[in-house]
Short mmCIF file of C-alpha atoms in Angstrom, two decimals:
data_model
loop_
_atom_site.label_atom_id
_atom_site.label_comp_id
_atom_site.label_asym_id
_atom_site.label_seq_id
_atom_site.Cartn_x
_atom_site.Cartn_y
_atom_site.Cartn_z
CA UNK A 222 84.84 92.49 98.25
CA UNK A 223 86.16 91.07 101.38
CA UNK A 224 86.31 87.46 101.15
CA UNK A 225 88.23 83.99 101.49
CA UNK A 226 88.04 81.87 98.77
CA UNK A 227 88.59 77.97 98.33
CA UNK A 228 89.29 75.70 95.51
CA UNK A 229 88.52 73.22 94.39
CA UNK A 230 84.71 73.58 95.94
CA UNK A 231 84.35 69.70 94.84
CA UNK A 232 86.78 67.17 94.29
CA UNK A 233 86.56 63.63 94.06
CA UNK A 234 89.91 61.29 94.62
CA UNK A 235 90.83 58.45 95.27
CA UNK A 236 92.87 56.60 97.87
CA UNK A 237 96.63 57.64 98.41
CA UNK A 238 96.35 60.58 95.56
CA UNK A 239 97.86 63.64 97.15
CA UNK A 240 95.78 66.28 96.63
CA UNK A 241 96.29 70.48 97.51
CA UNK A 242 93.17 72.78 99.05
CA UNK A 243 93.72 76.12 98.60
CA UNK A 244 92.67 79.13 100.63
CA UNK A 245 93.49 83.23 100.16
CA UNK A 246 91.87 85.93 102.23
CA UNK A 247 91.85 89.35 101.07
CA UNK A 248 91.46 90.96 104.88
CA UNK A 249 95.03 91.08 105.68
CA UNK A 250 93.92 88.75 108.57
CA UNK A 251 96.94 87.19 110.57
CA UNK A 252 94.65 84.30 111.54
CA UNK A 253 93.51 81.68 109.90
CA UNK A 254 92.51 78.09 110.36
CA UNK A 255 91.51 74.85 108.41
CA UNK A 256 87.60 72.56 109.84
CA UNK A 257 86.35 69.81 108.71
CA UNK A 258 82.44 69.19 109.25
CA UNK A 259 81.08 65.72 109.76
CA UNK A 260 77.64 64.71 110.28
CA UNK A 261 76.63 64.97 113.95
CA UNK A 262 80.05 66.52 114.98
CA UNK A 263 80.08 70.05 113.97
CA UNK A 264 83.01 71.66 112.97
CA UNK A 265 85.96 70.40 113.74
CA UNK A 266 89.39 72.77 113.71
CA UNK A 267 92.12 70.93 111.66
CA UNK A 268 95.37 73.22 112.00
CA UNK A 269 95.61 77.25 112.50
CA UNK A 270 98.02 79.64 111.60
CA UNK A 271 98.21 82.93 113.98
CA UNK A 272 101.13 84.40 111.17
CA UNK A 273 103.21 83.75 108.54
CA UNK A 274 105.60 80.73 108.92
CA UNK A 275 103.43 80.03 112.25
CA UNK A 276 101.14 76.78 112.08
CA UNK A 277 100.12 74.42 114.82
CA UNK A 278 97.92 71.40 115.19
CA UNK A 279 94.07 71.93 116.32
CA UNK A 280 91.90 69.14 116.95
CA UNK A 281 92.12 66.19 114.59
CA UNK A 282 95.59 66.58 112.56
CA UNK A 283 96.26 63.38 111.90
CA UNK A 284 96.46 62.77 107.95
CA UNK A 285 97.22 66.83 106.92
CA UNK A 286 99.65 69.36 106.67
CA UNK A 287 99.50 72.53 105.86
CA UNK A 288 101.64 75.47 104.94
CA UNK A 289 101.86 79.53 105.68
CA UNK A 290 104.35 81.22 103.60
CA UNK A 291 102.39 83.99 102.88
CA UNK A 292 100.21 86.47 104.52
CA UNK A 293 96.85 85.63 102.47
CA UNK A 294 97.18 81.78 101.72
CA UNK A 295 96.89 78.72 104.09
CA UNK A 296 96.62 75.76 101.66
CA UNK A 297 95.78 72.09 103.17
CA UNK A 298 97.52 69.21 101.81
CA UNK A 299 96.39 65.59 102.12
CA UNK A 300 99.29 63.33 101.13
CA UNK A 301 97.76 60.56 100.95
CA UNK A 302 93.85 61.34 101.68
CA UNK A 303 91.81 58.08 103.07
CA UNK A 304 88.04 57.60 102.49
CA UNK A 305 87.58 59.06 106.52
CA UNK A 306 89.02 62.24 105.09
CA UNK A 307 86.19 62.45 103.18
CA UNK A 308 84.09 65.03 104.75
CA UNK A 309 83.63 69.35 103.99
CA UNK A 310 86.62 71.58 104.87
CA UNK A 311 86.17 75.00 105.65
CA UNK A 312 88.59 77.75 105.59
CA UNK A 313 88.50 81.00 107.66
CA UNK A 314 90.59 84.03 108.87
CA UNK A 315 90.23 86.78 111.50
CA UNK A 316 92.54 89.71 112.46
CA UNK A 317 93.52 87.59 115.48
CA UNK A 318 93.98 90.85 117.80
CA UNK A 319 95.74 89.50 120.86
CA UNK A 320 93.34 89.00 123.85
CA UNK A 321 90.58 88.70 121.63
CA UNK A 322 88.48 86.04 120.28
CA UNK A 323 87.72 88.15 116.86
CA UNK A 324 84.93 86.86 114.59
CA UNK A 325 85.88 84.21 111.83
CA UNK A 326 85.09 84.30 108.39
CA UNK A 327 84.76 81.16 106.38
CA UNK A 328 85.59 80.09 102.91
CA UNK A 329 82.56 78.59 101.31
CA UNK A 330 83.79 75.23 102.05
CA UNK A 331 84.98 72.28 100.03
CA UNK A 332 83.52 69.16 99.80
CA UNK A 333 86.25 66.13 99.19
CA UNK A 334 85.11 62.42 98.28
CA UNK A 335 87.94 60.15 98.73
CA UNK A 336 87.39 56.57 97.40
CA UNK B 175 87.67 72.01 127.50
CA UNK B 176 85.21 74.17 125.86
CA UNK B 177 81.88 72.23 124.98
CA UNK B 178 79.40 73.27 123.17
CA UNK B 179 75.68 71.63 123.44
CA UNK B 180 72.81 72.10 121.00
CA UNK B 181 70.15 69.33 122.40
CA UNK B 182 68.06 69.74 119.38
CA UNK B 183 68.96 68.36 116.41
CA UNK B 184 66.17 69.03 114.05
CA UNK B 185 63.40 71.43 114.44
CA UNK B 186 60.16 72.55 111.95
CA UNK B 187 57.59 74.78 112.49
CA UNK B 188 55.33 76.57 110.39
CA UNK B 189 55.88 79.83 108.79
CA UNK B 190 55.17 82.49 111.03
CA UNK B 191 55.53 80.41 114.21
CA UNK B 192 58.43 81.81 116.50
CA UNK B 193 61.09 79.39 117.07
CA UNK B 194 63.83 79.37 119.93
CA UNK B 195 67.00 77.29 119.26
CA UNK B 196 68.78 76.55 122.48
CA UNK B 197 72.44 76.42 122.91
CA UNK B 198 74.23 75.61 126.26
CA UNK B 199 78.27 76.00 126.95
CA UNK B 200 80.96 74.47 129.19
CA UNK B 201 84.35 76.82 130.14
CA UNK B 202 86.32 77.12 132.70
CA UNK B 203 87.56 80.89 130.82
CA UNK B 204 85.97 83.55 132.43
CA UNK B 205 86.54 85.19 129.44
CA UNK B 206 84.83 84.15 126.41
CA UNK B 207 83.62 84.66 123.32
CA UNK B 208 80.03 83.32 121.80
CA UNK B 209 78.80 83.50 117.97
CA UNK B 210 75.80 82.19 115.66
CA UNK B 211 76.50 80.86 112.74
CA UNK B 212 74.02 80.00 109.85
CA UNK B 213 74.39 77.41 107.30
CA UNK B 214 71.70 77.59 104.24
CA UNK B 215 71.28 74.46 102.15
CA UNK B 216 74.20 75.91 99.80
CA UNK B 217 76.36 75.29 102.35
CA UNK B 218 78.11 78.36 103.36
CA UNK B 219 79.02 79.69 106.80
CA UNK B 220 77.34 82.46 107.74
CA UNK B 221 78.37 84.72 110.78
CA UNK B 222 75.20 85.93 112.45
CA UNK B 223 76.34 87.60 116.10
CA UNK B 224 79.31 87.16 118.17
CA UNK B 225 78.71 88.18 122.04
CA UNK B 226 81.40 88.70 125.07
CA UNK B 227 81.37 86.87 128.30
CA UNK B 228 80.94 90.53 130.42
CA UNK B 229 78.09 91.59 128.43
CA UNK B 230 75.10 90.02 128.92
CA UNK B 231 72.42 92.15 127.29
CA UNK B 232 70.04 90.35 125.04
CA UNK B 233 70.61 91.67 121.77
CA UNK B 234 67.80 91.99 118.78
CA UNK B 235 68.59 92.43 115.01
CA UNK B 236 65.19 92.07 113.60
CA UNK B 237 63.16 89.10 113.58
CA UNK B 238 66.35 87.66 115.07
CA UNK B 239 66.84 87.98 118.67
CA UNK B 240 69.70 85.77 121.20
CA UNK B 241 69.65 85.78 125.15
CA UNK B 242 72.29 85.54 127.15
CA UNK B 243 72.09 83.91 130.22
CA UNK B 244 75.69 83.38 132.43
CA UNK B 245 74.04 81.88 135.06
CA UNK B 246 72.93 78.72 133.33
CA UNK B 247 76.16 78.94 130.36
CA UNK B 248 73.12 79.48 127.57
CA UNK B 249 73.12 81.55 124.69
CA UNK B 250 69.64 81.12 123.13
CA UNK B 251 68.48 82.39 120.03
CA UNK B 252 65.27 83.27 118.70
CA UNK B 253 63.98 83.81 115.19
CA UNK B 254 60.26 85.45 115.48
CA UNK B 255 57.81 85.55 112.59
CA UNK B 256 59.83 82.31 110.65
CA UNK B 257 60.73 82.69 107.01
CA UNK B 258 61.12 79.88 104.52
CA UNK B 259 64.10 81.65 104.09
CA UNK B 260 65.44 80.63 107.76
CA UNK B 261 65.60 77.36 106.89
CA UNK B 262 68.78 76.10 107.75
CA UNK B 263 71.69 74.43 110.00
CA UNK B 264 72.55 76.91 112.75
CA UNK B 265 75.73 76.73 114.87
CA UNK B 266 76.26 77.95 118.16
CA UNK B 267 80.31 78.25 118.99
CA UNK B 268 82.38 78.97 121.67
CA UNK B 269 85.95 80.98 121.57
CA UNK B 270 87.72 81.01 125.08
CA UNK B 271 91.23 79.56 123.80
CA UNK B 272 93.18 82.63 123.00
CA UNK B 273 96.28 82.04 120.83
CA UNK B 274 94.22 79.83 119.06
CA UNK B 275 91.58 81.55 118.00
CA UNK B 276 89.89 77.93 117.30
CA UNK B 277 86.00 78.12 117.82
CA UNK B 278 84.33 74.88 119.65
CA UNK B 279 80.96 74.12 117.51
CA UNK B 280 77.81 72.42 118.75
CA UNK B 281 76.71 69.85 116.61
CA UNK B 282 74.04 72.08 114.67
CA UNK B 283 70.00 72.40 115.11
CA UNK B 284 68.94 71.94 111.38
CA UNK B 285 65.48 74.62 111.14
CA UNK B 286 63.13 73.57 108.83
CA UNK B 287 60.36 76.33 108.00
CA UNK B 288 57.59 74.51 106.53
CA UNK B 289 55.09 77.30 104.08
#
């Protein structure tokens, strides 16, 4: 089944703990990018990746980093996560054909307490 | 900048009751990509249509329905004959940044189908 998958779905930290979110796809996609959705904001990109060993910052970067060493996983690190990281991430990946805006699919998200 | 609007925040009707949720857009792209997204109280992201900027057909997939209209940047859609099981947060977005494949969410109307 085609899919990408996140763990942990819940986590609860606390302040300064540095903490790993993982995300695989099993599309072979070449895209893929990290949101975060806050009340009354939407979804808000984090970083993308358009390939292996090929990241870049999206909207709000400021507190993650993330990684792309293979094709399938794009985990998101918090070093040291803050209570306004608290919010739900969501993974996704598309192909990422060139000219096109191909659909996303998302992870089934992550929701992250930090105390 | 891409913006994405979505005036209505909440919404209920009764079942059976058609329902339109607006969603208006801001690019300066004149190519562009537009999508639906549903997301059920479990939380998951759920792709419903994605629609380019040179085709402007209104497009029907059962009770669900979406009209394009370039000349006022809106991309409305329209459930007909409302389910319980339509309750939910739906997302208009907006993908016009190519390289970044990042998708510009509205804010979310959250549908609330009352039996």
């Amino acid at each position: 089944e085609a899919q990408v998958t996140q763990n942990p779905r819940y986590l609860i930290t606390v302040t300064g703990k540095k903490l790993t979110v993982t995300c695989s796809q099993n599309m072979n996609h070449e895209y893929m990018s990290w949101y975060r959705q806050d009340p009354g904001l939407g979804l808000r990109q984090i970083y993308y990746s358009m390939n292996v060993e090929v990241t870049d910052k999206g909207d709000v970067p400021e507190g993650y980093k993330v990684s792309r060493k293979e094709k399938r996983n794009f985990p998101l690190i918090l070093e040291s996560p803050s209570p306004n990281q608290t919010s739900l991430y969501f993974c996704a990946s598309s192909q990422g054909l060139a000219g096109l805006t191909d659909t996303q699919y998302f992870g089934p998200g992550t929701r992250l307490t930090v105390l | 900048a891409q913006k994405v609007t979505q005036a209505q925040t909440e919404i209920s009707v009764v079942e059976k009751e058609d329902v339109t949720l607006d969603c208006v857009y801001e690019t300066r792209d004149t190519t562009y990509y537009l999508f639906w997204y549903k997301q059920p109280p479990s939380g998951e992201l759920v792709f419903l249509i994605r629609r380019n900027s040179f085709d402007e057909q209104n497009e029907i997939s059962g009770r669900y329905s979406w009209n394009f209209q370039k000349s006022t940047s809106s991309f409305n859609f329209t459930i007909t004959a409302s389910q319980v099981v339509d309750s939910a947060v739906y997302f208009c977005a907006l993908g016009a940044n190519f390289g970044n494949e990042k998708l510009t969410f509205g804010t979310g109307t959250r549908l609330t189908i009352i039996p």
